[in-house]
mmCIF file of C-alpha atoms in Angstrom:
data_model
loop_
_atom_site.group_PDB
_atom_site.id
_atom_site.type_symbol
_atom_site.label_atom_id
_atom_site.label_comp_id
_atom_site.label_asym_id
_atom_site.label_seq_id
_atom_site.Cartn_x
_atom_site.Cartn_y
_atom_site.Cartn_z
ATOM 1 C CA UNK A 563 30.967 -3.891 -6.858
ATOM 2 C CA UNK A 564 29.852 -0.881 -8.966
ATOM 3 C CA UNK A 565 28.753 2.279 -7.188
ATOM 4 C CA UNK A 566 25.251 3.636 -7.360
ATOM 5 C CA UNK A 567 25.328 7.163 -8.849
ATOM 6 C CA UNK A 568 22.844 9.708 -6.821
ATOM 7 C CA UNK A 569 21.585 12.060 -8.873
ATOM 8 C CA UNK A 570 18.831 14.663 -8.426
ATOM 9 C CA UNK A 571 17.077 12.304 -10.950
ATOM 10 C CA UNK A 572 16.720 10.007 -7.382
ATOM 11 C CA UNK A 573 14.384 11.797 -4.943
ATOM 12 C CA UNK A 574 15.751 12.130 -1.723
ATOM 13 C CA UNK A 575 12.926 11.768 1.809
ATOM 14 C CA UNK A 576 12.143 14.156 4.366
ATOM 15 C CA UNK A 577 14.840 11.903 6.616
ATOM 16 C CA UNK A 578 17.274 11.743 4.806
ATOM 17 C CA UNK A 579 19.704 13.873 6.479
ATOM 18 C CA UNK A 580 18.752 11.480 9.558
ATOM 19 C CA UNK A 581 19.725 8.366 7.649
ATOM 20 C CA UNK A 582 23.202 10.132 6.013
ATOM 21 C CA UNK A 583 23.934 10.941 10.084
ATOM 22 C CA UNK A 584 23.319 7.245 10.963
ATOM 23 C CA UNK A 585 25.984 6.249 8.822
ATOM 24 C CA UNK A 586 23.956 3.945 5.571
ATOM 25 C CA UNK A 587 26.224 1.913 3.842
ATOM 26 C CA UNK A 588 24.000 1.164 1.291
ATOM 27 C CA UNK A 589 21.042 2.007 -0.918
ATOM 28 C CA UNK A 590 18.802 0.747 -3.704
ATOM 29 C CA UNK A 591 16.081 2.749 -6.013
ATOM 30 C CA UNK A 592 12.485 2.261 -5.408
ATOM 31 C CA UNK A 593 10.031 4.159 -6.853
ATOM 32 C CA UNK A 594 12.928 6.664 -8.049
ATOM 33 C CA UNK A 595 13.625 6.925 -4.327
ATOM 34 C CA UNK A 596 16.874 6.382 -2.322
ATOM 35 C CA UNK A 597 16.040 3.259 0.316
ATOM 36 C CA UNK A 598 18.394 2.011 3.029
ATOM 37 C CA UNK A 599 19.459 -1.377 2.313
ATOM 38 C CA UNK A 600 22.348 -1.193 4.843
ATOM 39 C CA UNK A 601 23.580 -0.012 8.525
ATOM 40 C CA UNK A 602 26.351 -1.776 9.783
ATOM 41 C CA UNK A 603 26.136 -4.880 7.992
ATOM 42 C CA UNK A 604 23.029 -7.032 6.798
ATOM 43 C CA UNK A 605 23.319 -9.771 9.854
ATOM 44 C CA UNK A 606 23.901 -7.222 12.279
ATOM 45 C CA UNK A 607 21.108 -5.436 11.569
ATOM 46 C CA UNK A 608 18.873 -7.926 11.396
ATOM 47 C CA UNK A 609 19.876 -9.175 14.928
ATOM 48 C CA UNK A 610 19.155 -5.240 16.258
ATOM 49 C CA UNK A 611 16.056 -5.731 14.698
ATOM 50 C CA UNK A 612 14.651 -8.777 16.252
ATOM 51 C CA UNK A 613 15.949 -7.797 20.059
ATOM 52 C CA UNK A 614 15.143 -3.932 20.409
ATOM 53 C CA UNK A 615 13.997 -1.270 17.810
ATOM 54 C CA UNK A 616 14.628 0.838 14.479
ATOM 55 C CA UNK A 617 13.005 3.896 12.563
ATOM 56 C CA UNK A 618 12.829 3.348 8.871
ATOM 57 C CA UNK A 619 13.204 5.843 6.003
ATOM 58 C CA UNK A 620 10.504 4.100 3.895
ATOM 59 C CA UNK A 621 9.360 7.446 1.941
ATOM 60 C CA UNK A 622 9.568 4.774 -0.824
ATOM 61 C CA UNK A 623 6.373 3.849 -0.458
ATOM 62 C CA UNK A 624 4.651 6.505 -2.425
ATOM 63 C CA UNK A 625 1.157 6.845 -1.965
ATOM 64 C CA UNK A 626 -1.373 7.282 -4.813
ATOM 65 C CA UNK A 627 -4.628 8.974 -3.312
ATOM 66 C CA UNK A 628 -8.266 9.167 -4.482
ATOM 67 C CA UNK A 629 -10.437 11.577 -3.333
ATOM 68 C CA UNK A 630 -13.844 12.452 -4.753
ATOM 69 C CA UNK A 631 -17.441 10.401 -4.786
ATOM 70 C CA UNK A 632 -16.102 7.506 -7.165
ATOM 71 C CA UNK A 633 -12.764 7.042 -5.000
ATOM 72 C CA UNK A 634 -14.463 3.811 -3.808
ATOM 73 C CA UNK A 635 -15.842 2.624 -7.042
ATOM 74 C CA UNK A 636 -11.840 3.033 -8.537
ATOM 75 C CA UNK A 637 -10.863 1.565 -5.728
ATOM 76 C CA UNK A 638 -11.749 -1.435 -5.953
ATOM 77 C CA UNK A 639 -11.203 -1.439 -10.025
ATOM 78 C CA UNK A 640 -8.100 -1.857 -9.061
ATOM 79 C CA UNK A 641 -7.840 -5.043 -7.510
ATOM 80 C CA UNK A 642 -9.902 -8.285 -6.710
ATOM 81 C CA UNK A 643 -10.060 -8.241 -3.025
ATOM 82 C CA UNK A 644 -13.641 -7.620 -2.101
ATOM 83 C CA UNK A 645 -13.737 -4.007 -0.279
ATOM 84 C CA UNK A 646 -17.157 -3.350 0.494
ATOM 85 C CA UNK A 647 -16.827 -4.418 4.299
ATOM 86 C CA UNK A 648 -13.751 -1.996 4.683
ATOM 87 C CA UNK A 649 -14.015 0.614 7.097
ATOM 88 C CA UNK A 650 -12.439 3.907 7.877
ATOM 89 C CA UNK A 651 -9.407 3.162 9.855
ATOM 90 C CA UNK A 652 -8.524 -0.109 7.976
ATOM 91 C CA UNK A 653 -5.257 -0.696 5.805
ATOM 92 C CA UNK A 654 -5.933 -4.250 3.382
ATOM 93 C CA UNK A 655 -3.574 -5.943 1.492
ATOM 94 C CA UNK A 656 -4.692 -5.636 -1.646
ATOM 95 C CA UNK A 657 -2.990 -6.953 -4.846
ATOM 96 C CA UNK A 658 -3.652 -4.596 -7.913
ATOM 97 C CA UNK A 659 -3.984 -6.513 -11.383
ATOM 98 C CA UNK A 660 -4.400 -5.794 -14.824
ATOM 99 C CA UNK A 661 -7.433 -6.877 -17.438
ATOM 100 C CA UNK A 662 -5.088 -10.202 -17.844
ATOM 101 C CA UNK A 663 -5.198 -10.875 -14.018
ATOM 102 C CA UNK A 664 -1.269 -9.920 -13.703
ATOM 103 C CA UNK A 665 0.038 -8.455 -11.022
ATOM 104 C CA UNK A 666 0.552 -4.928 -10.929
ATOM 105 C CA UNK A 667 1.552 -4.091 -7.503
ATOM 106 C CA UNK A 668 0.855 -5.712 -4.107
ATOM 107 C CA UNK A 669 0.057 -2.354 -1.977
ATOM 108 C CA UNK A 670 -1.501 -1.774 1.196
ATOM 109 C CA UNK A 671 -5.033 0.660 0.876
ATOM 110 C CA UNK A 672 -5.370 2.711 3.978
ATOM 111 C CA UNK A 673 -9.153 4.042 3.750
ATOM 112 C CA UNK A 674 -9.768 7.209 5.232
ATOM 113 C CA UNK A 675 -13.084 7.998 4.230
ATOM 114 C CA UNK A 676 -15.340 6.671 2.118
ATOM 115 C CA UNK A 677 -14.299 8.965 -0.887
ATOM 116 C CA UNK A 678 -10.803 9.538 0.507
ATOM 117 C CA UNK A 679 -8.155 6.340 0.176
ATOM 118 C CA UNK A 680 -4.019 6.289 -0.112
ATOM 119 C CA UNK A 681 -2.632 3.316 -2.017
ATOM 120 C CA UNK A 682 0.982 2.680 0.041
ATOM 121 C CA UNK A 683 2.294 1.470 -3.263
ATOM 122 C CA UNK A 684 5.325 -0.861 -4.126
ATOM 123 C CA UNK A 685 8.065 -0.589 -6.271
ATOM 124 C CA UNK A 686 6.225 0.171 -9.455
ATOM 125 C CA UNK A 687 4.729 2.648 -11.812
ATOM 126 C CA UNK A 688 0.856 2.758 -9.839
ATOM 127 C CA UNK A 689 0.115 6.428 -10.704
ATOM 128 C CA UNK A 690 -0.108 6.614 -14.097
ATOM 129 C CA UNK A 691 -2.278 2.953 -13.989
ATOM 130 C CA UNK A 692 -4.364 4.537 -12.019
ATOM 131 C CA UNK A 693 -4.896 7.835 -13.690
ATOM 132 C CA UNK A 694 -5.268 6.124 -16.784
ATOM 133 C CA UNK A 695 -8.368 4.031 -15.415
ATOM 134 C CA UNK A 696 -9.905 6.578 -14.024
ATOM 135 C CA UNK A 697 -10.627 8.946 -17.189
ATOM 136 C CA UNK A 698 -10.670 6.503 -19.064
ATOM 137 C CA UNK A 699 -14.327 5.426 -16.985
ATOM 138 C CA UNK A 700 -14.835 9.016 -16.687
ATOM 139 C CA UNK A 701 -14.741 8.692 -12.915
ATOM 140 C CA UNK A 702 -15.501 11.757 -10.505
ATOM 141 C CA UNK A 703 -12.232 11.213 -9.018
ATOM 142 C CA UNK A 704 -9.242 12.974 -8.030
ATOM 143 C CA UNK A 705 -6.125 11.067 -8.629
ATOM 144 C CA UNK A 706 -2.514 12.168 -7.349
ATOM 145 C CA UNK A 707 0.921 12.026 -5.524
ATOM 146 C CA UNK A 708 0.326 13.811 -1.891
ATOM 147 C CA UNK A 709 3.364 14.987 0.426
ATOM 148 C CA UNK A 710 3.101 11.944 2.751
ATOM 149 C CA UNK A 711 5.994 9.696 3.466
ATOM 150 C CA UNK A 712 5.586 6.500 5.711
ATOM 151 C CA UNK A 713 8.491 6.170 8.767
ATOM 152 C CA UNK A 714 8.164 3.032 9.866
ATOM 153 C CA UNK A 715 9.230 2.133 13.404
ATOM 154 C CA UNK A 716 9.528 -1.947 13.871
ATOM 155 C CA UNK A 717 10.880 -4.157 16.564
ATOM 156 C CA UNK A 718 10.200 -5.924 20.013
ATOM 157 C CA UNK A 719 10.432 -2.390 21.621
ATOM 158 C CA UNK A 720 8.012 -0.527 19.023
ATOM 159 C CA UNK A 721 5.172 -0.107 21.085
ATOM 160 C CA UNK A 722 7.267 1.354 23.908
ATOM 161 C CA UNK A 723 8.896 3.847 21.326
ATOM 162 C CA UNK A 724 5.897 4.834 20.145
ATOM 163 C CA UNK A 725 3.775 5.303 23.682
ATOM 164 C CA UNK A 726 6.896 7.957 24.587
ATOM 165 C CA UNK A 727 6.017 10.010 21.583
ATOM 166 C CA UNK A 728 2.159 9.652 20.890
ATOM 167 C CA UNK A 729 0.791 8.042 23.916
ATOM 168 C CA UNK A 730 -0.245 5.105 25.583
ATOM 169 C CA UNK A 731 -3.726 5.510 22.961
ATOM 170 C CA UNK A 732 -1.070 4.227 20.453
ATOM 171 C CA UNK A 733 -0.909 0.687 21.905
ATOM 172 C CA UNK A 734 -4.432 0.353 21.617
ATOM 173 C CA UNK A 735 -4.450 0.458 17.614
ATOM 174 C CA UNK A 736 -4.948 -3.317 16.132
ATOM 175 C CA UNK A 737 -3.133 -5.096 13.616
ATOM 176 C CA UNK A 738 -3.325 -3.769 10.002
ATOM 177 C CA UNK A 739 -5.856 -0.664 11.566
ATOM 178 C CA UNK A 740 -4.992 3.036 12.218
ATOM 179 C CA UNK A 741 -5.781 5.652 14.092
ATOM 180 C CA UNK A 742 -4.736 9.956 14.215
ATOM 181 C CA UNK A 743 -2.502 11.347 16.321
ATOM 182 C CA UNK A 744 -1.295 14.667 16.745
ATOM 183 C CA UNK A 745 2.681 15.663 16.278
ATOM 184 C CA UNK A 746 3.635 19.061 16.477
ATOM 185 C CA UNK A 747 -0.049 20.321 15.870
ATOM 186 C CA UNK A 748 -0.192 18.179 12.803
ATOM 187 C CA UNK A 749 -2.533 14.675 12.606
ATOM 188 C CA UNK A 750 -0.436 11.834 11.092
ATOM 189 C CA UNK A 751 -2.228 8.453 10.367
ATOM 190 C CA UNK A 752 -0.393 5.707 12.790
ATOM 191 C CA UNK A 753 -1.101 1.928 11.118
ATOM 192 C CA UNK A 754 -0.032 -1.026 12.876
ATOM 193 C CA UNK A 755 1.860 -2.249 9.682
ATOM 194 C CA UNK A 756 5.386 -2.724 8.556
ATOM 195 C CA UNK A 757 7.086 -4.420 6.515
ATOM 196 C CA UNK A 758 8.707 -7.063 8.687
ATOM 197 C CA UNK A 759 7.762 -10.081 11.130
ATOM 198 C CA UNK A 760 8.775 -8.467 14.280
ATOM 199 C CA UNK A 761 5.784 -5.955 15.129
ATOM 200 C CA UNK A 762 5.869 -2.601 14.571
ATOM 201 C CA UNK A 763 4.037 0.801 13.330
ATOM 202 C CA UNK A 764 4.081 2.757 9.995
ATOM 203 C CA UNK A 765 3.368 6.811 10.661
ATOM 204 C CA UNK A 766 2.579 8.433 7.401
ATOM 205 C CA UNK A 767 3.934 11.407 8.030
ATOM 206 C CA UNK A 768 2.228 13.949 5.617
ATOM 207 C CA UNK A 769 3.798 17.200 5.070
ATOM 208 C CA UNK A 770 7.695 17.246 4.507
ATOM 209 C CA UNK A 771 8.617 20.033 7.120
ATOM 210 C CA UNK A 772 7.906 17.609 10.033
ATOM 211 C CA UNK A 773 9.896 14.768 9.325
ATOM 212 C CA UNK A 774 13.119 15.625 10.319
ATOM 213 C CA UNK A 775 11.330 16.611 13.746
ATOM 214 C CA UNK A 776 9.785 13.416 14.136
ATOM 215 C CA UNK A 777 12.683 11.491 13.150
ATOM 216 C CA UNK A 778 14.636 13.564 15.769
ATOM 217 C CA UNK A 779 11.906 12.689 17.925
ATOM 218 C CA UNK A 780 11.686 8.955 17.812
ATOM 219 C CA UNK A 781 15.687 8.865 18.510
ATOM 220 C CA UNK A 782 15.336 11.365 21.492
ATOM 221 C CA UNK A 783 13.020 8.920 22.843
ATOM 222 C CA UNK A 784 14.583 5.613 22.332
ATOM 223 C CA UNK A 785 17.915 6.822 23.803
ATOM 224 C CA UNK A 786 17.738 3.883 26.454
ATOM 225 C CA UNK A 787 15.901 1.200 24.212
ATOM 226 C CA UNK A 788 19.139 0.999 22.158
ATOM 227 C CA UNK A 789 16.915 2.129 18.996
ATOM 228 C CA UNK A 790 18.735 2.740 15.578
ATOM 229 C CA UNK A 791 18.154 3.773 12.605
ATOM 230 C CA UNK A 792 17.519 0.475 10.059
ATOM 231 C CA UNK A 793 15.791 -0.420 6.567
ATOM 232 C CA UNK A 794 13.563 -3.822 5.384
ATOM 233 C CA UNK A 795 16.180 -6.173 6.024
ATOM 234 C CA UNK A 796 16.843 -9.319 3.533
ATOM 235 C CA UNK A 797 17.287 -11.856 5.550
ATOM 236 C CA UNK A 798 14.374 -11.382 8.206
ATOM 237 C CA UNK A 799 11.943 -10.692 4.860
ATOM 238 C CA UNK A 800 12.625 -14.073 3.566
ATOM 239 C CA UNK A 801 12.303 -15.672 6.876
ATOM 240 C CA UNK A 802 8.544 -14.101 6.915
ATOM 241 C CA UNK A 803 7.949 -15.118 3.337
ATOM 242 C CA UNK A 804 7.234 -11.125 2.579
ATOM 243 C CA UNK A 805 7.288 -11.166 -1.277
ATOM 244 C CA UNK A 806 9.032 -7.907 -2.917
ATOM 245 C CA UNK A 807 7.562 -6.869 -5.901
ATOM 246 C CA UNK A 808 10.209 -6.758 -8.986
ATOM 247 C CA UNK A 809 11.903 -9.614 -7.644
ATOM 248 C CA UNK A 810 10.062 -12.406 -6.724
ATOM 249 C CA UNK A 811 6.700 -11.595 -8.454
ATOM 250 C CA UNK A 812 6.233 -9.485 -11.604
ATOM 251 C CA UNK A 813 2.912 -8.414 -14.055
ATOM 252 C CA UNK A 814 3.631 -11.780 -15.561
ATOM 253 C CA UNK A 815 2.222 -13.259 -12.460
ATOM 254 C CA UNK A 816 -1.400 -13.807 -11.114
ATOM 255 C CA UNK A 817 -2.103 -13.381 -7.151
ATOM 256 C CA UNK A 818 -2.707 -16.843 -6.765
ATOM 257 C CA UNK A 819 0.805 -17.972 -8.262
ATOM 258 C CA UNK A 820 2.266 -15.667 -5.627
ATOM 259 C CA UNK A 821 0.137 -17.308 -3.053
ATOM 260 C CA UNK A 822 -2.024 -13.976 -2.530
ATOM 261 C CA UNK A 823 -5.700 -16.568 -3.528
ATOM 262 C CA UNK A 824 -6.947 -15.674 -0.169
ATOM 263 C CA UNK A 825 -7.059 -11.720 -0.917
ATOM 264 C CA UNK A 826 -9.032 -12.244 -4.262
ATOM 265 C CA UNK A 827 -12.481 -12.575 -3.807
ATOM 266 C CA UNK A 828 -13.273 -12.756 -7.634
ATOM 267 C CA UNK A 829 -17.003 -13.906 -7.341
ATOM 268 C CA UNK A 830 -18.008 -10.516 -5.149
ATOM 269 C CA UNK A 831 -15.320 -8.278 -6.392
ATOM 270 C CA UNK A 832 -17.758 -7.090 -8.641
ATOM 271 C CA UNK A 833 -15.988 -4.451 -11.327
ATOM 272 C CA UNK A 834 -12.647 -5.738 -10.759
ATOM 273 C CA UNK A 835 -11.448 -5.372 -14.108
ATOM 274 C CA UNK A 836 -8.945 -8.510 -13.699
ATOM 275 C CA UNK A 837 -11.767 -10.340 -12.058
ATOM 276 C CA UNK A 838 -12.962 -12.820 -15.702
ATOM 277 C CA UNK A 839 -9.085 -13.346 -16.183
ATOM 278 C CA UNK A 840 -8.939 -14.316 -12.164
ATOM 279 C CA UNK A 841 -12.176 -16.628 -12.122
ATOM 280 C CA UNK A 842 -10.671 -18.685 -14.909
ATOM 281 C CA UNK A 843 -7.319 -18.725 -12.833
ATOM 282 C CA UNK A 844 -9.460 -19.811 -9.501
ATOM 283 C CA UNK A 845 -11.611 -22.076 -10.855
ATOM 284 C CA UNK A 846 -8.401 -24.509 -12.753
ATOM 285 C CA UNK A 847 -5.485 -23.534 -10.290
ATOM 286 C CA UNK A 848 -2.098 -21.843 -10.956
ATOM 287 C CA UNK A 849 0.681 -24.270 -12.655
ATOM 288 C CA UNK A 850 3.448 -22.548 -10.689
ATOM 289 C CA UNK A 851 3.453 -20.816 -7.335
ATOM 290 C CA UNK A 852 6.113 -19.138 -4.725
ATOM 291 C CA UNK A 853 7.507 -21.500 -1.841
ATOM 292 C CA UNK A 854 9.694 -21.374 0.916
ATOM 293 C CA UNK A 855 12.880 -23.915 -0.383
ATOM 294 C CA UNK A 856 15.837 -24.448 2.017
ATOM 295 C CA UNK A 857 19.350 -24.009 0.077
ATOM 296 C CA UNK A 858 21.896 -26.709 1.834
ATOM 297 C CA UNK A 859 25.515 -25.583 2.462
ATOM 298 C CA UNK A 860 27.306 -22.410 3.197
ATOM 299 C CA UNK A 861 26.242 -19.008 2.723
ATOM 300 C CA UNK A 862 25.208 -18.392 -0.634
ATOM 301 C CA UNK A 863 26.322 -14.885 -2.803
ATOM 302 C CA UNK A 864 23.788 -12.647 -3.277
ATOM 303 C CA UNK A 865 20.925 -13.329 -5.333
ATOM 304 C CA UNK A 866 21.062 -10.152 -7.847
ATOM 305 C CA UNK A 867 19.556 -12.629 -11.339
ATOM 306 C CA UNK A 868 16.767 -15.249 -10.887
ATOM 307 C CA UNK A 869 18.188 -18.843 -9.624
ATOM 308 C CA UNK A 870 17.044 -21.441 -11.942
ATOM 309 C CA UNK A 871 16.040 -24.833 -10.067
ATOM 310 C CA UNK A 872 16.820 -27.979 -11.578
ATOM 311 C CA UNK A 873 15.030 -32.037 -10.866
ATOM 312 C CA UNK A 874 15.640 -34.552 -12.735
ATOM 313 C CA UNK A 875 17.658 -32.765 -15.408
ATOM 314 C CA UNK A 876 14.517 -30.604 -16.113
ATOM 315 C CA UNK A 877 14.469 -26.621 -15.397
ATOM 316 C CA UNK A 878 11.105 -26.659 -12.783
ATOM 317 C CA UNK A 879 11.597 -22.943 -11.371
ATOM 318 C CA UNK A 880 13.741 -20.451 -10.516
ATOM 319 C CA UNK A 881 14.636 -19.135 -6.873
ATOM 320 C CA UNK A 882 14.159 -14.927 -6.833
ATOM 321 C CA UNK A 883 15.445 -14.350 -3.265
ATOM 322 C CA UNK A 884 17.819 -15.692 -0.994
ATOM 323 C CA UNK A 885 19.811 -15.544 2.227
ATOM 324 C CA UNK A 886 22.410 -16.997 4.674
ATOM 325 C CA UNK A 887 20.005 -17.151 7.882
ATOM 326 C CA UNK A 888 21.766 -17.079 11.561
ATOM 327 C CA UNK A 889 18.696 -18.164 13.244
ATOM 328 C CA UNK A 890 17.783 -21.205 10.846
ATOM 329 C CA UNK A 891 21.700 -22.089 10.409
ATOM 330 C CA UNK A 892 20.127 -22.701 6.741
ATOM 331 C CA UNK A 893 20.000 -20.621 3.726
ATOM 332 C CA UNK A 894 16.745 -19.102 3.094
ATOM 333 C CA UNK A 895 15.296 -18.345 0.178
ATOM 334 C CA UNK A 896 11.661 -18.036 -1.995
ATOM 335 C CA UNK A 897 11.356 -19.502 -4.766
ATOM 336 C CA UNK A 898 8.527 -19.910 -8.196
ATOM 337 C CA UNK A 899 8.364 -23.828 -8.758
ATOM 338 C CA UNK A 900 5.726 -26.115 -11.271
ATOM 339 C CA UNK A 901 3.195 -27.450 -9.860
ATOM 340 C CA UNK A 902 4.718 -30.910 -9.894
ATOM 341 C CA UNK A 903 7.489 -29.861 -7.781
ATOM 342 C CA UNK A 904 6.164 -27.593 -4.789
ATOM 343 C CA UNK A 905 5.191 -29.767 -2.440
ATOM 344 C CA UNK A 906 6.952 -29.190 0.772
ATOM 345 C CA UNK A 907 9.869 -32.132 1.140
ATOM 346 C CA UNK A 908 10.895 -32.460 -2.966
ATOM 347 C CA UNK A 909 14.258 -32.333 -3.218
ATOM 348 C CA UNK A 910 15.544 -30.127 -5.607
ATOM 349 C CA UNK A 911 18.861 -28.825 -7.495
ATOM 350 C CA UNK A 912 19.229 -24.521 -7.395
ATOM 351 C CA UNK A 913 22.371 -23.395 -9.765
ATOM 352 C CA UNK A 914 23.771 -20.689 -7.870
ATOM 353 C CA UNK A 915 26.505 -18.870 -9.077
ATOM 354 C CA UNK A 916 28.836 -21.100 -6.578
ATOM 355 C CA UNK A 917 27.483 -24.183 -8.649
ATOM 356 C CA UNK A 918 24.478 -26.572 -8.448
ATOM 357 C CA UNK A 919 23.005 -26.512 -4.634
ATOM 358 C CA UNK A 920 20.819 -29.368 -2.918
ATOM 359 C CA UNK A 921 17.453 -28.111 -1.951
ATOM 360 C CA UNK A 922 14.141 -29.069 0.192
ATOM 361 C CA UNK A 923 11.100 -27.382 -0.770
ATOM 362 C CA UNK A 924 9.509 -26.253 2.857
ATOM 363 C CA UNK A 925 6.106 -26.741 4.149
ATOM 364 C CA UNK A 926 5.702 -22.996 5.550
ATOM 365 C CA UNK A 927 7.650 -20.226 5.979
ATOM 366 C CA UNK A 928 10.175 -20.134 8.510
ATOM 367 C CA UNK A 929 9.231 -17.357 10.511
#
């Protein structure tokens, strides 16, 4: 396999001297950021993952802030989710569209006052979208990159990590909310968020001095609760049907192909400025949309080039992600199929670079 080149062209995180100690194997680029893709091996991470607990270095995430008295009013611009019942202290899921209704991004929006918000962005180019809109509108609005990089700490044992090093208060903090707590005299936002299945916490550590500490921290802590060092790991992802941005959805996509309908509230997200492109899509349904599909046989190669997927002799979709799955003794994978050919139990063909593969669309995720 070829090597990745790290240049200084590839920002490096405030932990990553603590992920070079723990021995990665493996990275990709994310927002022109090294991310972990690899510990010991992919399976054997994944089974650390779902029995005790592991820090991530997922600086990745950049955040895009707004702060001024039309942060609100840009906010919700940006996407077709309806925000006027979010408080301070709630994260939303919130995809981010263009004037065509494609998707943009699928961040999470972490409001921390009403003319204060981070966008926790995915792997795309948010910022200058963003900027863009908001002198374009002439918005009173303060758009930029702050020094905050999420650590995410996810697992069965999470909530015990995290008591040892912020408090018991910390186990109090509801799903997709966040409260402040104080590390080393500084107050970091702590979200109950991550970007797995198994439970877990995102700390968005802002300032770059203190991660090391933190990181340091969190391992200190965990001694006894076996707690490593891991990364968003393949296999349990496409177990939870957690989409990743670039691969199995792109800008040529609308929310509701991706299955994301129920965070577009198009007749109250008034100003959206995807929202006439999205009404048309809501009111005559998407012709294509992601699904769970089951790959039969043995463990297939990794899925680095869109899968097509094959019925009846006619192309019908493609498969974007895939994975051999201990738990499911299956291969796992999401796939974009037609309309005529997503409902769960079709049968279908994927050509994977082993050959032509038997497939079962699945009613729900597995996981």
């Amino acid at each position: 396999m070829p090597q990745l080149s790290i240049s200084r062209r590839l920002r490096r995180t405030p932990f990553s001297d603590g992920v070079e100690a723990a021995g990665v194997k493996g990275y990709t680029v994310y927002n022109r950021m090294l991310l972990p893709t690899v510990f010991e091996s992919v399976e054997a991470d994944y089974r650390h993952l779902k029995t005790h607990v592991q820090v991530w270095d997922v600086s990745c995430e950049r955040q895009v802030e707004l702060r001024g008295p039309d942060a609100a009013r840009l906010m919700q611009m940006l996407t077709p989710r309806d925000l006027r019942g979010m408080l301070p202290g709630q994260c939303f899921y919130v995809p981010i569209v263009d004037e065509t209704g494609g998707m943009l991004n699928d961040p999470v929006a972490v409001k921390l006052s009403d003319d204060r918000w981070w966008i926790s962005i995915a792997d795309s180019d948010l910022l200058l979208w963003v900027k863009g809109i908001a002198n374009g509108y002439r918005l009173d609005v303060l758009v930029d990159e702050p020094d905050v990089s999420p650590l995410a700490v996810q697992g069965p044992k999470a909530d015990e990590l995290m008591a040892r090093v912020f408090g018991d208060r910390v186990r109090d903090i509801r799903f997709f909310k966040f409260d402040m707590f104080e590390f080393e005299g500084r107050d970091l936002a702590v979200a109950r968020s991550g970007y797995s299945k198994q439970g877990g916490f995102e700390i968005y550590v802002e300032g770059s001095d203190i991660g090391m500490p933190l990181w340091n921290a969190l391992f200190a802590a965990g001694e006894d609760l076996q707690v490593r060092a891991g990364c968003p790991n393949l296999i349990e992802r496409i177990e939870g049907g957690l989409l990743s941005y670039g691969n199995d959805m792109t800008d040529d996509n609308t929310p509701h192909e991706c299955g994301l309908g129920k965070f577009c509230n198009t007749h109250t997200a008034i100003g959206c400025i995807g929202r006439d492109a999205l009404l048309r899509v809501a009111k005559e349904g998407p012709v294509q949309q992601i699904r769970p599909i089951a790959i039969e046989g043995d463990a297939v190669p990794p899925c680095d080039r869109p899968w097509s997927v094959f019925a009846d002799g006619k192309r019908v979709g493609q498969v974007t992600s895939a994975a051999w799955s201990p738990d499911f003794s299956t291969n796992v994978s999401i796939g974009m199929l037609r309309l005529s050919h997503w409902d769960a139990g079709t049968v279908v063909e994927v050509e994977t670079p082993d050959g032509m593969r038997r497939a079962t669309v699945q009613e729900k995720f597995w996981i």
